[in-house]
PDB file of C-alpha atoms and ligand atoms in Angstrom:
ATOM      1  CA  UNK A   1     -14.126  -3.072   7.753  1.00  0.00           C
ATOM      2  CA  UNK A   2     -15.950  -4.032   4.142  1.00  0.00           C
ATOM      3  CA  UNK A   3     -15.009  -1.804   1.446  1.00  0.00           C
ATOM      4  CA  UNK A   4     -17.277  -3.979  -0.505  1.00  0.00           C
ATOM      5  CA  UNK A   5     -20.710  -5.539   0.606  1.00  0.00           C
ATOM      6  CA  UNK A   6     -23.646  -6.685  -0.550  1.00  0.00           C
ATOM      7  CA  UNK A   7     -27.093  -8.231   0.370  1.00  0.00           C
ATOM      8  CA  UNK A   8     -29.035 -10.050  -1.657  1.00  0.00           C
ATOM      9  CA  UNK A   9     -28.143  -8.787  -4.479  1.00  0.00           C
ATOM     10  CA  UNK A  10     -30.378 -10.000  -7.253  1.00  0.00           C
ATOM     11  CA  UNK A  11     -30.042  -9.756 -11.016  1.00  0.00           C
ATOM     12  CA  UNK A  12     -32.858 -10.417 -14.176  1.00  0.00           C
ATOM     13  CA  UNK A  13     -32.023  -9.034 -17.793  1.00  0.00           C
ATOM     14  CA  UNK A  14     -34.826  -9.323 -20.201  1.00  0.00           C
ATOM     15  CA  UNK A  15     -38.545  -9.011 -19.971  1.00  0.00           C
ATOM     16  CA  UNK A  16     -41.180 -10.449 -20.234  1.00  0.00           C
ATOM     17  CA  UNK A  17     -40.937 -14.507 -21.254  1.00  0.00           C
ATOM     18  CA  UNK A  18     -37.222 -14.271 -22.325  1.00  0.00           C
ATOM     19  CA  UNK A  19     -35.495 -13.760 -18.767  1.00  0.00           C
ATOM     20  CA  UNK A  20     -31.894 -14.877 -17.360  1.00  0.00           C
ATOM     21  CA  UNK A  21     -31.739 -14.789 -13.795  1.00  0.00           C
ATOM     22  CA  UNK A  22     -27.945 -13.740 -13.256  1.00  0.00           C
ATOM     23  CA  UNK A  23     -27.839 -13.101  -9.319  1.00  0.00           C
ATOM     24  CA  UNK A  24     -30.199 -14.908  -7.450  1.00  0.00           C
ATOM     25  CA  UNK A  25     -29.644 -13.020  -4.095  1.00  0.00           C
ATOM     26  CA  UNK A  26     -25.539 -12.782  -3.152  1.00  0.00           C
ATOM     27  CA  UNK A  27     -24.874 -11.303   0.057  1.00  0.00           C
ATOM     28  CA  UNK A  28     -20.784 -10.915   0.745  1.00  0.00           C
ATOM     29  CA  UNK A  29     -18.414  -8.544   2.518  1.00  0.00           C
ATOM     30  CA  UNK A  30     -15.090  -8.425   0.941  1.00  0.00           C
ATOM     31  CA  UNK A  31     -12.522  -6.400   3.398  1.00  0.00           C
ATOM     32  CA  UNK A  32     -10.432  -3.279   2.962  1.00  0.00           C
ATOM     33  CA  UNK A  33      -7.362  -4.255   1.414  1.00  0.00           C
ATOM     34  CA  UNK A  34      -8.158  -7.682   0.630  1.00  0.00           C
ATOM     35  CA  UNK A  35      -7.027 -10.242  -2.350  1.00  0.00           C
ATOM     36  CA  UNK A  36     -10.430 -11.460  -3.298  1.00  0.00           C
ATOM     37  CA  UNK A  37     -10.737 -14.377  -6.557  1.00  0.00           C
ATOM     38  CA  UNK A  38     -14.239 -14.799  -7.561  1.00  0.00           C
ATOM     39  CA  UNK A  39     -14.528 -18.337  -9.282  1.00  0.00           C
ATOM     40  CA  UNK A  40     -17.103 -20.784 -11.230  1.00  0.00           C
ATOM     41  CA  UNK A  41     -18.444 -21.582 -14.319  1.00  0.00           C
ATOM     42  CA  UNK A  42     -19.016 -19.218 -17.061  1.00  0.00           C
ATOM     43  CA  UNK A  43     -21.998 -17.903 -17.324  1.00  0.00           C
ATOM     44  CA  UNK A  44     -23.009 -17.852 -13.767  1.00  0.00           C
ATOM     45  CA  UNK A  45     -23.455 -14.622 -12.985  1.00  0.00           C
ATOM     46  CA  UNK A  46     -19.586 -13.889 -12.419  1.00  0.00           C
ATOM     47  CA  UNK A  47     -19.431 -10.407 -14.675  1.00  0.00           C
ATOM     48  CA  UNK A  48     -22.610  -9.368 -13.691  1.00  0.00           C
ATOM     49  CA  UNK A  49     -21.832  -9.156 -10.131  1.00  0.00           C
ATOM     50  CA  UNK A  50     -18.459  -7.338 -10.817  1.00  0.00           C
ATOM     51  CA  UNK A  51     -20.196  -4.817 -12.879  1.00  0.00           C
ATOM     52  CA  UNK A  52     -23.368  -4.414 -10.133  1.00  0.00           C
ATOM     53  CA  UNK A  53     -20.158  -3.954  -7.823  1.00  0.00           C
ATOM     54  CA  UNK A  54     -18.861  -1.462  -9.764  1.00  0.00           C
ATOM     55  CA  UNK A  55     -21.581   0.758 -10.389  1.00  0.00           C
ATOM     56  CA  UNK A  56     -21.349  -0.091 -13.949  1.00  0.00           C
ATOM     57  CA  UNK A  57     -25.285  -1.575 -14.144  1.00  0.00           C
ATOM     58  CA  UNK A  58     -28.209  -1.354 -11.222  1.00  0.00           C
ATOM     59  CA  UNK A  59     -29.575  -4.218  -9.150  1.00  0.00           C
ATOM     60  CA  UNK A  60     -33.028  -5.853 -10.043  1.00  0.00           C
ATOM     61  CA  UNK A  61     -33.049  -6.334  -6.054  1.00  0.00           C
ATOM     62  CA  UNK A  62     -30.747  -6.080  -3.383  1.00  0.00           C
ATOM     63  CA  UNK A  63     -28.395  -3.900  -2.001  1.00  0.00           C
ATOM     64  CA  UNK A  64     -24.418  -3.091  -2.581  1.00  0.00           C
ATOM     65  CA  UNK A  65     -22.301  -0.352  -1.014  1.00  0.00           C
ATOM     66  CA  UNK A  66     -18.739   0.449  -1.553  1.00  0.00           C
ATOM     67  CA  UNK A  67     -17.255   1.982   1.315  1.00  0.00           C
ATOM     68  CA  UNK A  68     -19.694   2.671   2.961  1.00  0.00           C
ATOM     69  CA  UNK A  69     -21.937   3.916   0.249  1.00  0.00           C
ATOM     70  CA  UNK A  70     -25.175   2.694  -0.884  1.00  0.00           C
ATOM     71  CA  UNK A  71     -24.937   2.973  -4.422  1.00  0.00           C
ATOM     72  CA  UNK A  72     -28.523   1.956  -5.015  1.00  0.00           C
ATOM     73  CA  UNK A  73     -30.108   5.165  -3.950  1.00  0.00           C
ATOM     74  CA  UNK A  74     -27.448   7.213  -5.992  1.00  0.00           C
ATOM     75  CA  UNK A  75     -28.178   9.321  -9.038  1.00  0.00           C
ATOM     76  CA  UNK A  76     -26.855   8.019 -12.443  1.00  0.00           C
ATOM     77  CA  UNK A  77     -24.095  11.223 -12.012  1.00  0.00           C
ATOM     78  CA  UNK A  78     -23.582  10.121  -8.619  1.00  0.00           C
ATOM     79  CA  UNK A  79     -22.408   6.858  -8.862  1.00  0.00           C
ATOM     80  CA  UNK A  80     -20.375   7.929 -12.306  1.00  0.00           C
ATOM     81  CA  UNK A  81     -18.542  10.124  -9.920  1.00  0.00           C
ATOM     82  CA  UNK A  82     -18.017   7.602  -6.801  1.00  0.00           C
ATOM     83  CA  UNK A  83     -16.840   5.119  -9.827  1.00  0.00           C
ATOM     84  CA  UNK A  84     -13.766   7.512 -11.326  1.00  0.00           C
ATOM     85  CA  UNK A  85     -13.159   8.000  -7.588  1.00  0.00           C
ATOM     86  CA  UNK A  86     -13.231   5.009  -6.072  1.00  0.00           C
ATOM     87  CA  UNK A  87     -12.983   2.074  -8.614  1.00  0.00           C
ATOM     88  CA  UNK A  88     -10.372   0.952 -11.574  1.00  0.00           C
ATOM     89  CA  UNK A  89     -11.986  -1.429 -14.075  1.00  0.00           C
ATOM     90  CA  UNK A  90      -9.838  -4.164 -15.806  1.00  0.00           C
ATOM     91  CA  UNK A  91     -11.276  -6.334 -18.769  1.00  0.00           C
ATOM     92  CA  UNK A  92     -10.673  -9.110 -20.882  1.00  0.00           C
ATOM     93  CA  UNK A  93      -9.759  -7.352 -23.905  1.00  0.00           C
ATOM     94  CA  UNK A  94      -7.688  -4.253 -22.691  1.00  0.00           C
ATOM     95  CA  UNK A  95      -9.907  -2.001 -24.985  1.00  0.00           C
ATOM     96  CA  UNK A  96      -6.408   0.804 -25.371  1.00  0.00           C
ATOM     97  CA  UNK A  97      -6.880   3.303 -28.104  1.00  0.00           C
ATOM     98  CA  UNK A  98      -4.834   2.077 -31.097  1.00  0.00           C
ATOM     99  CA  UNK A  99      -3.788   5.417 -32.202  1.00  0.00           C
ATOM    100  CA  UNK A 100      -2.318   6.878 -28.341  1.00  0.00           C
ATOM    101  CA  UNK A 101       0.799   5.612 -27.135  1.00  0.00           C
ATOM    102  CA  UNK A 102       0.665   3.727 -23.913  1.00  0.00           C
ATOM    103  CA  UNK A 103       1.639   7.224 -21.794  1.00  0.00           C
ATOM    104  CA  UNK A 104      -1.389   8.983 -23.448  1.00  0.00           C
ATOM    105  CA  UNK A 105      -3.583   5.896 -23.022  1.00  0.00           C
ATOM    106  CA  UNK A 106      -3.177   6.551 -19.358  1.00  0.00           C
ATOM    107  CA  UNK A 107      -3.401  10.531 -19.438  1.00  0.00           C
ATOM    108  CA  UNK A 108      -6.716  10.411 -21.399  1.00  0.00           C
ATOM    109  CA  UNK A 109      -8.216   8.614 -18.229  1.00  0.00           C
ATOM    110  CA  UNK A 110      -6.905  11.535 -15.867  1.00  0.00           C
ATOM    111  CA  UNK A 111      -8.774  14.263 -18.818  1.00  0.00           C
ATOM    112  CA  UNK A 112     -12.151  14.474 -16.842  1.00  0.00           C
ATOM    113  CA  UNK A 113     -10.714  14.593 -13.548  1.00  0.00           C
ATOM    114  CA  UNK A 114      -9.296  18.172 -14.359  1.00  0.00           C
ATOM    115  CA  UNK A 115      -5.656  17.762 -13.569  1.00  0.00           C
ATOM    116  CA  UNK A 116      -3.505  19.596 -15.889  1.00  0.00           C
ATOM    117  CA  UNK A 117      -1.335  18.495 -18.795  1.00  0.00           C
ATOM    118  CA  UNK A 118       1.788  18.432 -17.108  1.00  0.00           C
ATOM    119  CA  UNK A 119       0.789  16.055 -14.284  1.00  0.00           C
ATOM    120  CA  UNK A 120      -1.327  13.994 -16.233  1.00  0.00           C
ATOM    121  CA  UNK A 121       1.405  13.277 -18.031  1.00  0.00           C
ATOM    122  CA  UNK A 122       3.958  12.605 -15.193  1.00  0.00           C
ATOM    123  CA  UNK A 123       1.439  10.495 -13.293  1.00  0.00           C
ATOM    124  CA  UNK A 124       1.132   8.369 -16.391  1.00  0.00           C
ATOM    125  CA  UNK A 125       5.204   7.735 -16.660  1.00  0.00           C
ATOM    126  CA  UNK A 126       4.845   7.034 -12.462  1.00  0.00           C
ATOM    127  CA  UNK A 127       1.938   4.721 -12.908  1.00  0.00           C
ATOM    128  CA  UNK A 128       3.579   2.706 -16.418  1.00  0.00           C
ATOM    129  CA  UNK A 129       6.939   2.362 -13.980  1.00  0.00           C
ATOM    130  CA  UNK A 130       4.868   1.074 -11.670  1.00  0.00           C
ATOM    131  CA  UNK A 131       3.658  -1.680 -13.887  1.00  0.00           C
ATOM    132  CA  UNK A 132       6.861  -2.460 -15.596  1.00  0.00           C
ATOM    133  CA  UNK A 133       6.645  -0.552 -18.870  1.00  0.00           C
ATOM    134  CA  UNK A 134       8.881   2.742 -18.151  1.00  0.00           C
ATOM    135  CA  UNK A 135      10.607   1.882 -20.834  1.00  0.00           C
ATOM    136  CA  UNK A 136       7.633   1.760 -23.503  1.00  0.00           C
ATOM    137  CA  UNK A 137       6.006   5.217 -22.552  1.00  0.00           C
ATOM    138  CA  UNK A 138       5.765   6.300 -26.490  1.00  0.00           C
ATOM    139  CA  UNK A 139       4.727   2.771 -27.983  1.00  0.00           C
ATOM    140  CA  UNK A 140       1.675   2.354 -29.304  1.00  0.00           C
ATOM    141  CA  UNK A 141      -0.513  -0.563 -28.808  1.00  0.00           C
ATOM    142  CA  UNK A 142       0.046  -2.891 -31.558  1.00  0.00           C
ATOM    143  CA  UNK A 143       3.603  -2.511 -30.657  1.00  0.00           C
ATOM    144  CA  UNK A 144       3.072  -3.746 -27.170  1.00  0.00           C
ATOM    145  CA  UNK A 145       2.843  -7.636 -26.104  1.00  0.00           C
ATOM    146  CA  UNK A 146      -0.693  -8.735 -24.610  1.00  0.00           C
ATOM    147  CA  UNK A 147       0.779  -8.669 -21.219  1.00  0.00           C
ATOM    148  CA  UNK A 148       2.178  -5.322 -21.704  1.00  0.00           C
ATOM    149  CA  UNK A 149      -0.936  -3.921 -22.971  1.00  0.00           C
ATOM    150  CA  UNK A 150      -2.652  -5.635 -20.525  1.00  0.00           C
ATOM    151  CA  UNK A 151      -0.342  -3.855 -17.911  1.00  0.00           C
ATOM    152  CA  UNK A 152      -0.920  -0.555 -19.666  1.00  0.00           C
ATOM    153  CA  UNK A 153      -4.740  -1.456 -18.839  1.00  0.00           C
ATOM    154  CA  UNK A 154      -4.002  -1.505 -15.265  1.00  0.00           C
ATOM    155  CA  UNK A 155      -1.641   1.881 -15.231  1.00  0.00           C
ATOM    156  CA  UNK A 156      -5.097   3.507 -17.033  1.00  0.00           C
ATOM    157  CA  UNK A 157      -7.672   1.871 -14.379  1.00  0.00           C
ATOM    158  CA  UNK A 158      -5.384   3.451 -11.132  1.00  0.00           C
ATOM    159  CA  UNK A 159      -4.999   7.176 -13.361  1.00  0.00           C
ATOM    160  CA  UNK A 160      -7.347   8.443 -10.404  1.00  0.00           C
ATOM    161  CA  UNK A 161      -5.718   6.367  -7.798  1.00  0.00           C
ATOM    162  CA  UNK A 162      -8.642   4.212  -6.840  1.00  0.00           C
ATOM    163  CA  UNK A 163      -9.487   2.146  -3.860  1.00  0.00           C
ATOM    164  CA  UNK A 164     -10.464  -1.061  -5.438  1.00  0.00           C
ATOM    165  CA  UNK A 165      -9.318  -2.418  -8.806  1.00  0.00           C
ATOM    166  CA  UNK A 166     -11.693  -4.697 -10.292  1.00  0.00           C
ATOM    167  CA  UNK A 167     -10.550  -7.272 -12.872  1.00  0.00           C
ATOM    168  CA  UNK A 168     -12.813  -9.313 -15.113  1.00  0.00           C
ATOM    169  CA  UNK A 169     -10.492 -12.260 -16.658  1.00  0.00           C
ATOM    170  CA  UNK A 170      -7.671  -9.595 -16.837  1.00  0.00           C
ATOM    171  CA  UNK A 171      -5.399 -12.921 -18.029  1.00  0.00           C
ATOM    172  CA  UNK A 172      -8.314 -14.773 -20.072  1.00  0.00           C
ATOM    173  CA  UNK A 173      -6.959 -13.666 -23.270  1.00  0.00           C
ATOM    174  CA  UNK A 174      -2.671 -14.117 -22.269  1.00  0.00           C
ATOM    175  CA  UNK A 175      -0.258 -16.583 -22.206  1.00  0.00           C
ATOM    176  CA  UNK A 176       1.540 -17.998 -19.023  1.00  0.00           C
ATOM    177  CA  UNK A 177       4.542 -15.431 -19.130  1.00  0.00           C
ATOM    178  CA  UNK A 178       2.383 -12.632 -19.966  1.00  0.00           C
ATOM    179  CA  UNK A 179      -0.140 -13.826 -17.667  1.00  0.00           C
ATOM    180  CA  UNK A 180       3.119 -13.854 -14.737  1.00  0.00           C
ATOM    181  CA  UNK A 181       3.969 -10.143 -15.748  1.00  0.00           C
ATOM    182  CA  UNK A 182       0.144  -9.310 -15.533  1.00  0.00           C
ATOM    183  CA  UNK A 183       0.131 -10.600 -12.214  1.00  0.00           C
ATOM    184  CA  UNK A 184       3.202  -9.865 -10.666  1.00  0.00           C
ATOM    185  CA  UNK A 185       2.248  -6.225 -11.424  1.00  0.00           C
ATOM    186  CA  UNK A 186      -1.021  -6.951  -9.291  1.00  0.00           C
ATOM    187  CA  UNK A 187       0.465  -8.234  -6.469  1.00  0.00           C
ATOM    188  CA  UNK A 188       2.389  -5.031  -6.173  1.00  0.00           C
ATOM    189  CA  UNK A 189      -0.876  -3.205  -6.046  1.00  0.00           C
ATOM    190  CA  UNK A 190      -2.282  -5.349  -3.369  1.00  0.00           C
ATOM    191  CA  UNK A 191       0.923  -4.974  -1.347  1.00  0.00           C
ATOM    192  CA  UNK A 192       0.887  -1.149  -2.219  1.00  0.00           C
ATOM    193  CA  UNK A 193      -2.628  -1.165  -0.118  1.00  0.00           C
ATOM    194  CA  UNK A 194      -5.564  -2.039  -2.891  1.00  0.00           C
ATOM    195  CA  UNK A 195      -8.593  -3.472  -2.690  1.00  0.00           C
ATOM    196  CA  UNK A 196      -8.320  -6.254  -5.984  1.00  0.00           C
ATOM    197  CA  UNK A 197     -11.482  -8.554  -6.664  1.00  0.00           C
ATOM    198  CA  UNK A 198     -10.391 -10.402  -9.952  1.00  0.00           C
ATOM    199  CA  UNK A 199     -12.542 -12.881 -11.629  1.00  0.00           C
ATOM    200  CA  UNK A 200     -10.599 -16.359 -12.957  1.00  0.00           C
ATOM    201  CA  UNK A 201     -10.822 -19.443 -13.994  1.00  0.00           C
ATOM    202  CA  UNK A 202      -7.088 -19.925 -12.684  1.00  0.00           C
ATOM    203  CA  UNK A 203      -6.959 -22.018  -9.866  1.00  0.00           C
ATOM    204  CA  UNK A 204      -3.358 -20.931  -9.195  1.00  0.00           C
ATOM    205  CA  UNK A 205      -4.684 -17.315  -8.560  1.00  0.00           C
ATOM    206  CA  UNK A 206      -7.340 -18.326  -6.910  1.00  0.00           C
ATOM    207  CA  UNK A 207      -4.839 -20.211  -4.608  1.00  0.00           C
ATOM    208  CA  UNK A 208      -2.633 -17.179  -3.838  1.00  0.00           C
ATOM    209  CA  UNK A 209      -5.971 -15.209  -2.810  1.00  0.00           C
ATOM    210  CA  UNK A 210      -6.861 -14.343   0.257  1.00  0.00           C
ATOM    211  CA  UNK A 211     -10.832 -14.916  -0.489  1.00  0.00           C
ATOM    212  CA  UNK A 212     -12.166 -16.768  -2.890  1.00  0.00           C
ATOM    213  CA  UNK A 213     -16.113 -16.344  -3.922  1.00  0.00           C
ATOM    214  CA  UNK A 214     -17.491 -19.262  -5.864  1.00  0.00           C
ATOM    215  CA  UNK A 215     -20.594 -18.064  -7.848  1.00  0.00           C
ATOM    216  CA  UNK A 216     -22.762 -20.850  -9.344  1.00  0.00           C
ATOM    217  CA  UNK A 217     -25.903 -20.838 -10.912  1.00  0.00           C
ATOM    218  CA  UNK A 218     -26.266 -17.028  -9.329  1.00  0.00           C
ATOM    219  CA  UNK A 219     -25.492 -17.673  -5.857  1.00  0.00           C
ATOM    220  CA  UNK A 220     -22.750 -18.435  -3.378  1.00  0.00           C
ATOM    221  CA  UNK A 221     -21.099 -21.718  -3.556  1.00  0.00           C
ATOM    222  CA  UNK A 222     -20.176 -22.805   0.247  1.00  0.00           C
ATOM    223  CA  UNK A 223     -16.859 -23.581  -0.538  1.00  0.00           C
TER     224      UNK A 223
HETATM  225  P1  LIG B 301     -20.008 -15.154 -16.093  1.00  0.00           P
HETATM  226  O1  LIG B 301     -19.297 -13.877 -15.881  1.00  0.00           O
HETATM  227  O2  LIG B 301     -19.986 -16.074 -14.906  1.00  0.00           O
HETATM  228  O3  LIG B 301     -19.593 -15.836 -17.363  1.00  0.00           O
HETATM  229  P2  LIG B 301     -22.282 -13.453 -16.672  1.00  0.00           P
HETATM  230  O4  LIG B 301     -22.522 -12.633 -15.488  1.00  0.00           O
HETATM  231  O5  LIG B 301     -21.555 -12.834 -17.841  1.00  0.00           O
HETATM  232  O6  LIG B 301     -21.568 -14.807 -16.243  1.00  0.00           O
HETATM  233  O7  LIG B 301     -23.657 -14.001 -17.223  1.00  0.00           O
HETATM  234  C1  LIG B 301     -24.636 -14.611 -16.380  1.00  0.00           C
HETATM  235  C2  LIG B 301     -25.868 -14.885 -17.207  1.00  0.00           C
HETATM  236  O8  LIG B 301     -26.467 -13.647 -17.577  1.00  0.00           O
HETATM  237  C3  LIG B 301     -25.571 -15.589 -18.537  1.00  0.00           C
HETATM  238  O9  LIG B 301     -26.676 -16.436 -18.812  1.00  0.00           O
HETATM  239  C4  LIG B 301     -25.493 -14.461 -19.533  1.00  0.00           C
HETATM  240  O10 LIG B 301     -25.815 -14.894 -20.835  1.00  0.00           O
HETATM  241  C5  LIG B 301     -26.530 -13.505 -18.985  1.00  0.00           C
HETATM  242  N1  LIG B 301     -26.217 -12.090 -19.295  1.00  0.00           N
HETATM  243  C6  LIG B 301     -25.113 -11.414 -18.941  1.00  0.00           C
HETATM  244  N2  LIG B 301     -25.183 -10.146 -19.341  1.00  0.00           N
HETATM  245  C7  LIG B 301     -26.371 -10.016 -19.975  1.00  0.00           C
HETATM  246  C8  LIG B 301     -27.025  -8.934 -20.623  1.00  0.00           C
HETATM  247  N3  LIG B 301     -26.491  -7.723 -20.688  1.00  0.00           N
HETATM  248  N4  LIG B 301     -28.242  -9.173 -21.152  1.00  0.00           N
HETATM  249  C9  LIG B 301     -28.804 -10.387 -21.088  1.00  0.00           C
HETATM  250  N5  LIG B 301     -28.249 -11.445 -20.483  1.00  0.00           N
HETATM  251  C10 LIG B 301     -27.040 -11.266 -19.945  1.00  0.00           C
HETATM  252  P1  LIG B 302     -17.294 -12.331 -19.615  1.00  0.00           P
HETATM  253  O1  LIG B 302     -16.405 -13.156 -20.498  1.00  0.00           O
HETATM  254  O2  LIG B 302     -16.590 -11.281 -18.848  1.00  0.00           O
HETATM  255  O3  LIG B 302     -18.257 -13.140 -18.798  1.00  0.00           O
HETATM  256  P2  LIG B 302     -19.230 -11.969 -21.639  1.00  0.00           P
HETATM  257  O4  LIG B 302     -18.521 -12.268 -22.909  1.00  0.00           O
HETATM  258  O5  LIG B 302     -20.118 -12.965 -20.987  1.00  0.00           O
HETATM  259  O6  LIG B 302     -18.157 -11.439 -20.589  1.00  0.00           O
HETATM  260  O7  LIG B 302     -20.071 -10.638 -21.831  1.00  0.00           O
HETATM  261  C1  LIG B 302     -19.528  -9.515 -22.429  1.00  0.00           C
HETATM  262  C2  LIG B 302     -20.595  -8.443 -22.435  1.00  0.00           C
HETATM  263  O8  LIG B 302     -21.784  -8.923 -23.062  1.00  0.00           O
HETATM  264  C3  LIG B 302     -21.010  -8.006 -21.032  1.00  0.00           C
HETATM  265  O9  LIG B 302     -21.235  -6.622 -21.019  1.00  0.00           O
HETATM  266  C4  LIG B 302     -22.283  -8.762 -20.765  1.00  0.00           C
HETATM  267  O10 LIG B 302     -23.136  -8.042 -19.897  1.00  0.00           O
HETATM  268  C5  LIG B 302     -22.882  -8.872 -22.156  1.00  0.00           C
HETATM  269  N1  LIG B 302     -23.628 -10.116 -22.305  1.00  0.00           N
HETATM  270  C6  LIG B 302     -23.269 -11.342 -21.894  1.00  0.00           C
HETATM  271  N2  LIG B 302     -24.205 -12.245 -22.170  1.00  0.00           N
HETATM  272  C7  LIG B 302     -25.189 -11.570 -22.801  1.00  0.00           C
HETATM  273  C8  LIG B 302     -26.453 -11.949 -23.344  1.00  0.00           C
HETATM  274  N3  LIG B 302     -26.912 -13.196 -23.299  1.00  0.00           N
HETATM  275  N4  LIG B 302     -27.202 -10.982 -23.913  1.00  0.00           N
HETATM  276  C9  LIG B 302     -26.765  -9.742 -23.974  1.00  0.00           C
HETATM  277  N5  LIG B 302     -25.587  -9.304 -23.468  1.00  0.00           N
HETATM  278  C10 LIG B 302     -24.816 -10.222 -22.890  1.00  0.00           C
END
């Protein structure tokens, strides 16, 4: 059962004479549930595919569902919706909002979804437990360590208790002990049932995966 898959998938940005082939044609099932690393060098087409993936930028060519769903044929409000369903984004830089605290960080991603105050609120405390930060519900960013904002990050991508939790580089920009927290809190989610597809360039994580994708050059690597 692939809660991920796609075929061929094929990426160009630009026009005209200035072109970058990204994806040159990636076809890959990644299973319910799994522990998925994608690996290689940067600028290979890594991002791109995690953002086709995630409904966050269209194919030039190719196909990719998620669960079962073709997002290709789906309308720009479509695949917004299937993407606060189904789909927690984590980046780089954590991208909080400097002037919320770290429990209304996480509420302001349940705002659209319609649930009211009260339980935004409470799902935010569950969801910053679950991470490790109960204690640091009314700190604000810059009072936070990069792993801890980094772990308020991943409290605000599962606000509407997504499937699959996809992380570009989530530890690019932390240290080893933040990094540890970081991860520690995403093996919980994986054990807790999660699709997680996290792009690294640490071969330690990419050891403890249960897939690993090698992109190069825009394609598969056979490992
Ligand atoms: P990686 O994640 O492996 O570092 P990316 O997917 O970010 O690789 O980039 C693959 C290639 O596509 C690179 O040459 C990059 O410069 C180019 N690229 C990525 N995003 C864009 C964009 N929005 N517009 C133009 N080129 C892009
Ligand atoms: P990552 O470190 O995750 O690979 P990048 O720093 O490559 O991310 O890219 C950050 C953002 O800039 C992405 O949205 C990507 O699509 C865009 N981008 C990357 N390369 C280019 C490029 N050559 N031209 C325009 N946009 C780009």
């Amino acid at each position: 059962d692939a809660i991920i898959r796609t075929e061929n998938l094929t990426k160009t940005y630009g026009s005209g004479q200035v072109t970058t082939h990204a994806l040159r044609g990636v076809s890959l099932e990644i299973p319910r549930g799994a522990f998925c690393a994608i690996v290689g060098p940067s600028g290979h087409g890594k991002s791109t595919l995690m953002h086709l993936v995630g409904g966050l930028d269209r194919p030039s060519a190719g196909q990719v569902a998620v669960d079962g769903i073709e997002l290709t044929g789906l309308a720009n409000s479509d695949l917004a919706r299937l993407r606060a369903e189904k789909i927690g984004f984590v980046f780089q830089f954590f991208n909080l909002l400097g002037s919320l605290t770290a429990e209304e960080n996480v509420a302001a991603a349940m705002m659209f979804a319609g649930i009211p105050e009260k339980q935004q609120k409470e799902r935010a405390r569950e969801l910053l437990e679950l991470v490790g930060l109960g204690e640091k519900l009314g700190a604000r960013p810059r009072q936070l360590s990069g792993g801890q904002q980094q772990r308020v990050a991943i409290a605000r991508a599962l606000a509407n208790d997504p499937d699959i939790l996809l992380m570009d580089e989530p530890t690019g920009n932390l240290d080893s002990a933040a990094e540890a927290e970081v991860l520690a809190a995403v093996a919980e989610l994986h054990r807790q049932g999660k699709t997680v597809v996290i792009v690294t360039h640490n071969p330690e994580i990419a050891r403890q995966a249960q897939m690993v994708v090698e992109i190069r050059d825009g394609r598969l690597a056979s490992a």
